[in-house]
Structure formats: structure tokens, C-alpha cells
Short mmCIF file of C-alpha atoms in Angstrom, two decimals:
data_model
loop_
_atom_site.label_atom_id
_atom_site.label_comp_id
_atom_site.label_asym_id
_atom_site.label_seq_id
_atom_site.Cartn_x
_atom_site.Cartn_y
_atom_site.Cartn_z
CA UNK A 19 -31.20 -12.90 4.73
CA UNK A 20 -29.55 -12.39 8.13
CA UNK A 21 -27.55 -9.17 8.62
CA UNK A 22 -23.87 -9.55 7.77
CA UNK A 23 -21.27 -9.62 10.53
CA UNK A 24 -18.53 -8.75 8.01
CA UNK A 25 -18.60 -6.44 5.03
CA UNK A 26 -15.89 -8.46 3.25
CA UNK A 27 -14.12 -11.73 4.03
CA UNK A 28 -11.04 -12.47 1.93
CA UNK A 29 -9.42 -15.83 1.26
CA UNK A 30 -5.87 -15.93 -0.04
CA UNK A 31 -2.31 -17.15 0.18
CA UNK A 32 -0.95 -15.90 3.52
CA UNK A 33 2.56 -14.76 2.60
CA UNK A 34 5.18 -12.77 4.44
CA UNK A 35 6.39 -10.08 2.02
CA UNK A 36 10.11 -9.34 1.74
CA UNK A 37 10.59 -6.22 -0.43
CA UNK A 38 13.79 -4.65 -1.70
CA UNK A 39 14.72 -2.00 -4.25
CA UNK A 40 17.05 -3.38 -6.90
CA UNK A 41 18.33 -2.93 -10.45
CA UNK A 42 17.16 -4.79 -13.54
CA UNK A 43 20.38 -6.83 -13.65
CA UNK A 44 19.28 -8.59 -10.42
CA UNK A 45 16.26 -9.92 -12.32
CA UNK A 46 18.43 -11.01 -15.23
CA UNK A 47 20.91 -12.72 -12.90
CA UNK A 48 18.14 -14.79 -11.32
CA UNK A 49 16.25 -15.43 -14.58
CA UNK A 50 13.11 -13.54 -13.48
CA UNK A 51 10.33 -12.37 -15.79
CA UNK A 52 9.94 -8.69 -14.96
CA UNK A 53 6.53 -7.68 -13.63
CA UNK A 54 5.26 -11.21 -13.04
CA UNK A 55 4.91 -13.72 -10.21
CA UNK A 56 6.84 -16.99 -10.26
CA UNK A 57 6.41 -19.89 -7.85
CA UNK A 58 9.72 -21.01 -6.33
CA UNK A 59 10.91 -23.75 -4.00
CA UNK A 60 12.66 -23.36 -0.65
CA UNK A 61 16.15 -23.58 -2.16
CA UNK A 62 15.40 -20.84 -4.70
CA UNK A 63 13.87 -18.73 -1.92
CA UNK A 64 17.03 -19.04 0.14
CA UNK A 65 19.24 -18.08 -2.84
CA UNK A 66 17.16 -14.99 -3.67
CA UNK A 67 16.95 -13.89 -0.02
CA UNK A 68 20.71 -14.22 0.41
CA UNK A 69 21.28 -11.94 -2.59
CA UNK A 70 18.67 -9.30 -1.70
CA UNK A 71 20.40 -7.24 0.96
CA UNK A 72 18.46 -4.94 3.32
CA UNK A 73 14.71 -5.46 2.93
CA UNK A 74 11.31 -4.29 4.19
CA UNK A 75 9.36 -7.20 5.70
CA UNK A 76 5.61 -7.25 6.43
CA UNK A 77 2.70 -9.71 6.36
CA UNK A 78 1.15 -9.79 2.92
CA UNK A 79 -0.40 -11.81 0.16
CA UNK A 80 -2.70 -10.21 -2.41
CA UNK A 81 -6.06 -10.78 -0.69
CA UNK A 82 -4.54 -9.93 2.71
CA UNK A 83 -3.41 -6.56 1.33
CA UNK A 84 -6.95 -5.95 0.07
CA UNK A 85 -8.57 -6.84 3.38
CA UNK A 86 -6.18 -4.61 5.36
CA UNK A 87 -7.04 -1.79 2.95
CA UNK A 88 -10.74 -2.38 3.59
CA UNK A 89 -10.14 -2.27 7.35
CA UNK A 90 -8.34 1.06 6.87
CA UNK A 91 -11.49 2.43 5.22
CA UNK A 92 -13.47 1.33 8.28
CA UNK A 93 -15.02 -1.86 6.90
CA UNK A 94 -15.73 -4.94 9.05
CA UNK A 95 -13.29 -7.52 7.77
CA UNK A 96 -12.08 -11.10 8.12
CA UNK A 97 -9.31 -13.11 6.46
CA UNK A 98 -8.71 -16.80 5.83
CA UNK A 99 -5.19 -17.94 4.98
CA UNK A 100 -2.82 -20.71 6.10
CA UNK A 101 0.34 -20.05 8.07
CA UNK A 102 2.56 -22.36 10.11
CA UNK A 103 2.96 -22.10 13.86
CA UNK A 104 6.48 -20.71 13.46
CA UNK A 105 8.08 -17.34 14.19
CA UNK A 106 7.15 -15.77 10.85
CA UNK A 107 3.64 -17.20 11.19
CA UNK A 108 3.25 -15.58 14.61
CA UNK A 109 4.45 -12.24 13.19
CA UNK A 110 1.98 -12.61 10.32
CA UNK A 111 -1.00 -13.28 12.59
CA UNK A 112 -0.14 -10.40 14.93
CA UNK A 113 0.34 -7.98 12.04
CA UNK A 114 -2.96 -8.66 10.29
CA UNK A 115 -4.96 -8.65 13.53
CA UNK A 116 -3.31 -5.37 14.54
CA UNK A 117 -4.73 -3.91 11.33
CA UNK A 118 -8.25 -4.65 12.60
CA UNK A 119 -8.89 -7.85 10.65
CA UNK A 120 -10.44 -10.98 12.19
CA UNK A 121 -8.00 -13.83 11.50
CA UNK A 122 -8.90 -17.20 13.00
CA UNK A 123 -7.44 -19.78 10.58
CA UNK A 124 -5.75 -22.50 12.61
CA UNK A 125 -1.97 -22.51 11.92
CA UNK A 126 -0.30 -25.71 10.73
CA UNK A 127 1.62 -27.56 13.45
CA UNK A 128 3.96 -29.26 10.98
CA UNK A 129 4.82 -29.27 7.28
CA UNK A 130 6.41 -26.41 5.31
CA UNK A 131 7.25 -23.03 6.84
CA UNK A 132 5.03 -19.96 6.56
CA UNK A 133 5.12 -18.79 2.95
CA UNK A 134 7.12 -15.79 1.76
CA UNK A 135 7.01 -13.60 -1.34
CA UNK A 136 10.31 -12.04 -2.38
CA UNK A 137 9.47 -8.80 -4.17
CA UNK A 138 12.03 -6.91 -6.26
CA UNK A 139 11.19 -3.27 -7.02
CA UNK A 140 13.15 -1.82 -9.96
CA UNK A 141 13.81 1.92 -10.47
CA UNK A 142 10.73 2.26 -12.73
CA UNK A 143 8.50 1.22 -9.80
CA UNK A 144 7.65 -2.18 -11.34
CA UNK A 145 7.47 -5.10 -8.95
CA UNK A 146 8.58 -8.66 -9.71
CA UNK A 147 7.47 -11.38 -7.29
CA UNK A 148 8.98 -14.76 -6.45
CA UNK A 149 6.71 -16.74 -4.19
CA UNK A 150 7.47 -19.66 -1.92
CA UNK A 151 3.96 -20.79 -0.98
CA UNK A 152 5.06 -22.88 1.99
CA UNK A 153 2.19 -23.43 4.43
CA UNK A 154 -0.15 -21.28 2.30
CA UNK A 155 -0.50 -24.10 -0.24
CA UNK A 156 -2.00 -26.31 2.47
CA UNK A 157 -5.13 -24.19 2.88
CA UNK A 158 -7.87 -26.83 2.72
CA UNK A 159 -11.67 -27.09 2.73
CA UNK A 160 -11.47 -27.87 6.47
CA UNK A 161 -10.15 -24.32 7.00
CA UNK A 162 -13.37 -22.86 5.60
CA UNK A 163 -15.78 -22.06 8.45
CA UNK A 164 -19.34 -22.16 7.11
CA UNK A 165 -20.79 -19.71 9.62
CA UNK A 166 -17.99 -17.19 9.05
CA UNK A 167 -18.33 -17.33 5.24
CA UNK A 168 -22.12 -17.00 5.42
CA UNK A 169 -21.74 -13.93 7.67
CA UNK A 170 -19.87 -11.87 5.03
CA UNK A 171 -21.67 -9.63 2.51
CA UNK A 172 -18.90 -10.26 -0.03
CA UNK A 173 -16.40 -13.13 -0.12
CA UNK A 174 -13.27 -12.07 -1.99
CA UNK A 175 -11.08 -14.75 -3.55
CA UNK A 176 -7.55 -14.53 -4.88
CA UNK A 177 -6.74 -16.00 -8.32
CA UNK A 178 -3.42 -17.29 -6.98
CA UNK A 179 -5.47 -19.76 -4.89
CA UNK A 180 -5.98 -21.71 -8.09
CA UNK A 181 -2.35 -22.93 -7.95
CA UNK A 182 -2.55 -25.27 -4.90
CA UNK A 183 -5.16 -28.07 -5.45
CA UNK A 184 -6.52 -28.08 -1.88
CA UNK A 185 -6.89 -24.30 -1.90
CA UNK A 186 -8.92 -24.60 -5.10
CA UNK A 187 -11.33 -26.91 -3.30
CA UNK A 188 -11.52 -24.47 -0.37
CA UNK A 189 -12.28 -21.69 -2.86
CA UNK A 190 -15.19 -23.63 -4.39
CA UNK A 191 -16.56 -24.59 -0.97
CA UNK A 192 -16.54 -20.96 0.14
CA UNK A 193 -18.33 -19.83 -3.03
CA UNK A 194 -21.06 -22.41 -2.57
CA UNK A 195 -21.60 -21.42 1.07
CA UNK A 196 -21.67 -17.72 0.23
CA UNK A 197 -24.23 -18.13 -2.52
CA UNK A 198 -26.30 -20.42 -0.32
CA UNK A 199 -26.48 -17.58 2.19
CA UNK A 200 -27.45 -15.04 -0.48
CA UNK A 201 -24.03 -13.35 -0.48
CA UNK A 202 -21.80 -12.22 -3.36
CA UNK A 203 -18.47 -13.70 -4.48
CA UNK A 204 -15.64 -11.68 -6.01
CA UNK A 205 -12.46 -12.94 -7.69
CA UNK A 206 -9.29 -11.11 -8.60
CA UNK A 207 -7.44 -12.65 -11.55
CA UNK A 208 -4.16 -11.80 -9.77
CA UNK A 209 -1.62 -12.01 -12.60
CA UNK A 210 -1.50 -12.43 -16.40
CA UNK A 211 0.72 -15.51 -15.98
CA UNK A 212 -1.89 -16.94 -13.58
CA UNK A 213 -4.58 -16.32 -16.23
CA UNK A 214 -2.45 -18.11 -18.84
CA UNK A 215 -2.25 -21.14 -16.54
CA UNK A 216 -5.98 -21.31 -15.78
CA UNK A 217 -7.80 -19.43 -18.55
CA UNK A 218 -10.43 -22.08 -19.25
CA UNK A 219 -11.11 -22.65 -15.56
CA UNK A 220 -11.43 -18.93 -14.78
CA UNK A 221 -13.87 -18.50 -17.67
CA UNK A 222 -15.88 -21.44 -16.36
CA UNK A 223 -16.02 -19.90 -12.88
CA UNK A 224 -17.51 -16.77 -14.44
CA UNK A 225 -19.92 -18.45 -16.86
CA UNK A 226 -21.16 -20.91 -14.22
CA UNK A 227 -21.85 -17.96 -11.86
CA UNK A 228 -19.47 -19.40 -9.26
CA UNK A 229 -18.21 -15.79 -9.04
CA UNK A 230 -20.27 -12.61 -9.41
CA UNK A 231 -17.56 -9.96 -9.65
CA UNK A 232 -14.21 -10.02 -11.45
CA UNK A 233 -11.24 -7.70 -10.82
CA UNK A 234 -8.58 -7.61 -13.53
CA UNK A 235 -5.94 -5.28 -14.85
CA UNK A 236 -5.58 -4.60 -18.56
CA UNK A 237 -2.94 -7.27 -19.20
CA UNK A 238 -4.98 -9.90 -17.32
CA UNK A 239 -8.08 -9.02 -19.35
CA UNK A 240 -6.16 -9.36 -22.63
CA UNK A 241 -4.73 -12.69 -21.45
CA UNK A 242 -8.18 -13.95 -20.46
CA UNK A 243 -9.72 -13.32 -23.88
CA UNK A 244 -6.53 -13.68 -25.93
CA UNK A 245 -7.09 -10.43 -27.79
CA UNK A 246 -5.10 -7.20 -27.92
CA UNK A 247 -8.26 -5.15 -28.50
CA UNK A 248 -9.44 -3.67 -25.20
CA UNK A 249 -13.04 -2.95 -26.28
CA UNK A 250 -13.50 -6.49 -27.59
CA UNK A 251 -12.20 -7.99 -24.34
CA UNK A 252 -14.31 -5.65 -22.19
CA UNK A 253 -17.47 -6.54 -24.13
CA UNK A 254 -16.74 -10.25 -23.63
CA UNK A 255 -16.25 -9.66 -19.90
CA UNK A 256 -19.64 -7.94 -19.70
CA UNK A 257 -21.25 -11.04 -21.21
CA UNK A 258 -19.45 -13.51 -18.97
CA UNK A 259 -19.84 -12.06 -15.46
CA UNK A 260 -22.43 -9.97 -13.59
CA UNK A 261 -19.90 -7.21 -12.83
CA UNK A 262 -16.38 -6.67 -14.11
CA UNK A 263 -13.83 -4.07 -12.99
CA UNK A 264 -10.71 -3.48 -15.09
CA UNK A 265 -7.87 -1.24 -13.92
CA UNK A 266 -5.74 0.56 -16.54
CA UNK A 267 -2.98 2.24 -14.49
CA UNK A 268 -2.89 5.97 -15.28
CA UNK A 269 -5.92 5.57 -17.59
CA UNK A 270 -8.17 4.81 -14.61
CA UNK A 271 -10.64 1.94 -14.61
CA UNK A 272 -13.62 0.58 -16.49
CA UNK A 273 -16.62 -0.92 -14.71
CA UNK A 274 -18.73 -3.14 -16.94
CA UNK A 275 -22.19 -4.47 -16.15
CA UNK A 276 -23.79 -6.16 -19.14
CA UNK A 277 -23.42 -3.68 -22.00
CA UNK A 278 -23.11 -0.68 -19.65
CA UNK A 279 -19.61 0.73 -19.06
CA UNK A 280 -18.61 3.30 -16.41
CA UNK A 281 -15.20 4.94 -16.85
CA UNK A 282 -13.46 6.39 -13.79
CA UNK A 283 -10.20 8.38 -13.96
CA UNK A 284 -7.07 7.52 -11.99
CA UNK A 285 -6.13 9.60 -8.95
CA UNK A 286 -3.15 11.91 -9.36
CA UNK A 287 0.19 11.11 -7.72
CA UNK A 288 3.38 13.03 -7.06
CA UNK A 289 5.84 10.15 -7.61
CA UNK A 290 5.59 6.47 -8.52
CA UNK A 291 7.75 4.51 -6.07
CA UNK A 292 6.48 0.91 -6.02
CA UNK A 293 3.52 -0.67 -7.83
CA UNK A 294 3.31 -3.53 -5.30
CA UNK A 295 -0.26 -3.70 -4.01
CA UNK A 296 -1.77 -1.24 -6.51
CA UNK A 297 -4.42 -3.69 -7.71
CA UNK A 298 -4.97 -5.05 -4.20
CA UNK A 299 -5.67 -1.61 -2.77
CA UNK A 300 -7.81 -0.61 -5.74
CA UNK A 301 -9.97 -3.66 -5.00
CA UNK A 302 -10.17 -2.58 -1.35
CA UNK A 303 -11.55 0.83 -2.26
CA UNK A 304 -13.96 -0.50 -4.87
CA UNK A 305 -15.32 -3.20 -2.57
CA UNK A 306 -15.73 -0.63 0.19
CA UNK A 307 -17.75 1.54 -2.17
CA UNK A 308 -19.91 -1.45 -3.10
CA UNK A 309 -20.74 -2.44 0.48
CA UNK A 310 -21.54 1.22 1.24
CA UNK A 311 -23.82 1.37 -1.84
CA UNK A 312 -21.86 4.38 -3.07
CA UNK A 313 -22.37 3.62 -6.79
CA UNK A 314 -19.81 2.42 -9.33
CA UNK A 315 -18.26 5.82 -9.99
CA UNK A 316 -17.61 6.53 -6.30
CA UNK A 317 -16.43 2.95 -5.78
CA UNK A 318 -13.96 3.45 -8.63
CA UNK A 319 -12.76 6.73 -7.14
CA UNK A 320 -12.25 5.10 -3.74
CA UNK A 321 -10.25 2.36 -5.43
CA UNK A 322 -8.17 4.85 -7.40
CA UNK A 323 -7.45 6.86 -4.25
CA UNK A 324 -6.26 3.79 -2.32
CA UNK A 325 -4.09 2.61 -5.22
CA UNK A 326 -2.56 6.09 -5.57
CA UNK A 327 -1.65 6.12 -1.87
CA UNK A 328 0.08 2.73 -1.92
CA UNK A 329 2.18 3.22 -5.07
CA UNK A 330 3.87 6.31 -3.63
CA UNK A 331 5.85 4.33 -1.04
CA UNK A 332 7.50 0.93 -0.64
CA UNK A 333 5.16 -1.88 0.40
CA UNK A 334 1.59 -2.95 -0.24
CA UNK A 335 -0.07 -1.54 2.88
CA UNK A 336 -1.46 1.99 3.28
CA UNK A 337 0.62 4.28 5.49
CA UNK A 338 -2.28 6.60 6.34
CA UNK A 339 -5.92 6.05 7.28
CA UNK A 340 -7.79 5.45 4.04
CA UNK A 341 -10.99 6.55 5.76
CA UNK A 342 -9.43 9.92 6.56
CA UNK A 343 -8.00 10.18 3.05
CA UNK A 344 -11.41 9.51 1.49
CA UNK A 345 -13.04 12.14 3.70
CA UNK A 346 -10.37 14.66 2.68
CA UNK A 347 -11.31 14.04 -0.96
CA UNK A 348 -15.04 14.30 -0.32
CA UNK A 349 -15.73 10.62 -0.97
CA UNK A 350 -18.40 8.65 0.93
CA UNK A 351 -17.24 6.57 3.89
#
């Protein structure tokens, strides 16, 4: 196997995040399911944006947040996601490259605008997302560069990619290339509603060994196996995939490999401000630990540390160097 150029390459929906603090009645007024992600059209996007007021705006998307987190730890990173050659698309590309991530996906010259995710953060810190996929849904197999995929130790895929049909094909192409090059493929389940939409297909991806590593939170795991019993679901996950990582908020995480389970506690925080990006940044820390061969416990601690940093402020990007933070806590970098 040739040495990897990248530690992790992520593929996801390239979305410009628009975040605002709001009250629960905003969600009720717009018919939103609290804590979930709903796909919306351009007219709905315009109506929500008009009602949001002052907002924080930054390039985002679940896998993009993860890859920026990895770059902050000092990993060699790349990202594949579709934007349009418009003003927001240019901002997106500049922002992610400025974070130290290689981003070479050709922007669309025509078609829908660069996608946006409108994120409402309620006083309890819960985030509710409304996503206009825009150009992101046009990610296609042609956007997958074989040499770039083969040069990454781990290819990280976003469950939300399973919504647009072409992106699904791109996902499968990338997995095949990665495995052909002797690399590993990771998948985040993204959202319990996403799991409900594609349960059978996600299970098939795992059982067919199209993916080697699954990231899920507790609600996604329960949705995947349609059981309210955590131990039963975790045991099933251990049978279905080579490695499974399940986050449990303040209860930490569980790493399952076959019938072996490693439990890692959550990192302490002073104040919960915004849960946006918690799972994304956990994945960043865990993947960083994996590529540094730090062991599952240290990988879990790195993930917990990154998640704790991001939930203490608005937005899904770290506001300090995660590498420095890990060193301060005596974790391997």
C-alpha cells in the first residue's frame, strides 16, 4: 500500500450554515420538528431566513465540520462537496481552505444556488436544522477523483448524502475506490430521521462491508435497530460492522468491536450553549485518534474533548486550536 497523502478525506453536503438563537415558538410557527433536520425548498428557505433576524453565517455541512475539526488537530485533510460558482459558494470555498483543508471540487456553473442550512438554537442548546440542499444535491460520481480518494487513509461519508440520488452513487464509487486501495471507509448516520428514511439501505452498507466504521448517536442507534434497549442495539451493531462508535451526550461514548465494548466518559463543560456540530466534532477527534493509532480510549477522549469545546459556543467550528487543547489535557497528538 502506498503511503497516504491525507489522513482523512470527507465527502458531504457543502452547506452554508445560518445560525440564530430563538425561542421554541419559532419552531412551532414554522412547523419544525425540534432537534431534527428537514429538507426544504427555496421558497421555504426564503421564508425562514426572512423571519430569523440577526444570524451567524459560516461554511458548514456535517462532514465539512468534521474535516475542519480534524485539520484543527493537525491532520492532513481533504473535502469533496458541491457548491455553485456564486457569491456564497466563493465564501464557502475560501472558508474551508483557510481552515487548512484541500478543497478541489469543481463548482457548478449553473443550476441551483449553493446550499444553505438554517439552524435554530433554542434556549436549551438544542439545534433544529432546515436544509436547502441547492447545488449540494448535484454532487455526482464525476466529482469523485480516484487518485484523491485512494490517497486518503480514511474516507468519511455523511449519511445525509443518501438523500440526493447522484450523491448516493458518488458515495458508493468512493467506497469502492477506497477499499480497492486498501483504505478504510467510515459513515456517520447523521440524524435519526435520516435513519428512518434509509434504515434497510444503511444496514446493507454495513453488512456488505461497504463501510468499515459507523458513527451514531444514541437516538440514531435506536432508530437503526428499532429497539429502545441500548445494550441490544449495541450488540447488534457489533455484529453488523467492523467498528461502531456511539455517542451518548453527557454519558460519554461506547466503542464496539465485535463483542468487545470500550466505554469512554464525556468531557466536562461549564455551560451548554449550542449542540450544533457536537457529533461532527466528536467524529473529528475520534478519527484523529484512529489515524494516530492512539487506541480507542484515547480516540474517544479526543472526540469528547472536541465535542465539549464546540457545544460551549454558537456554531459548529472550534474556536481554539484542538491540537493545543489536546496537548493541554495530556492527550496524544
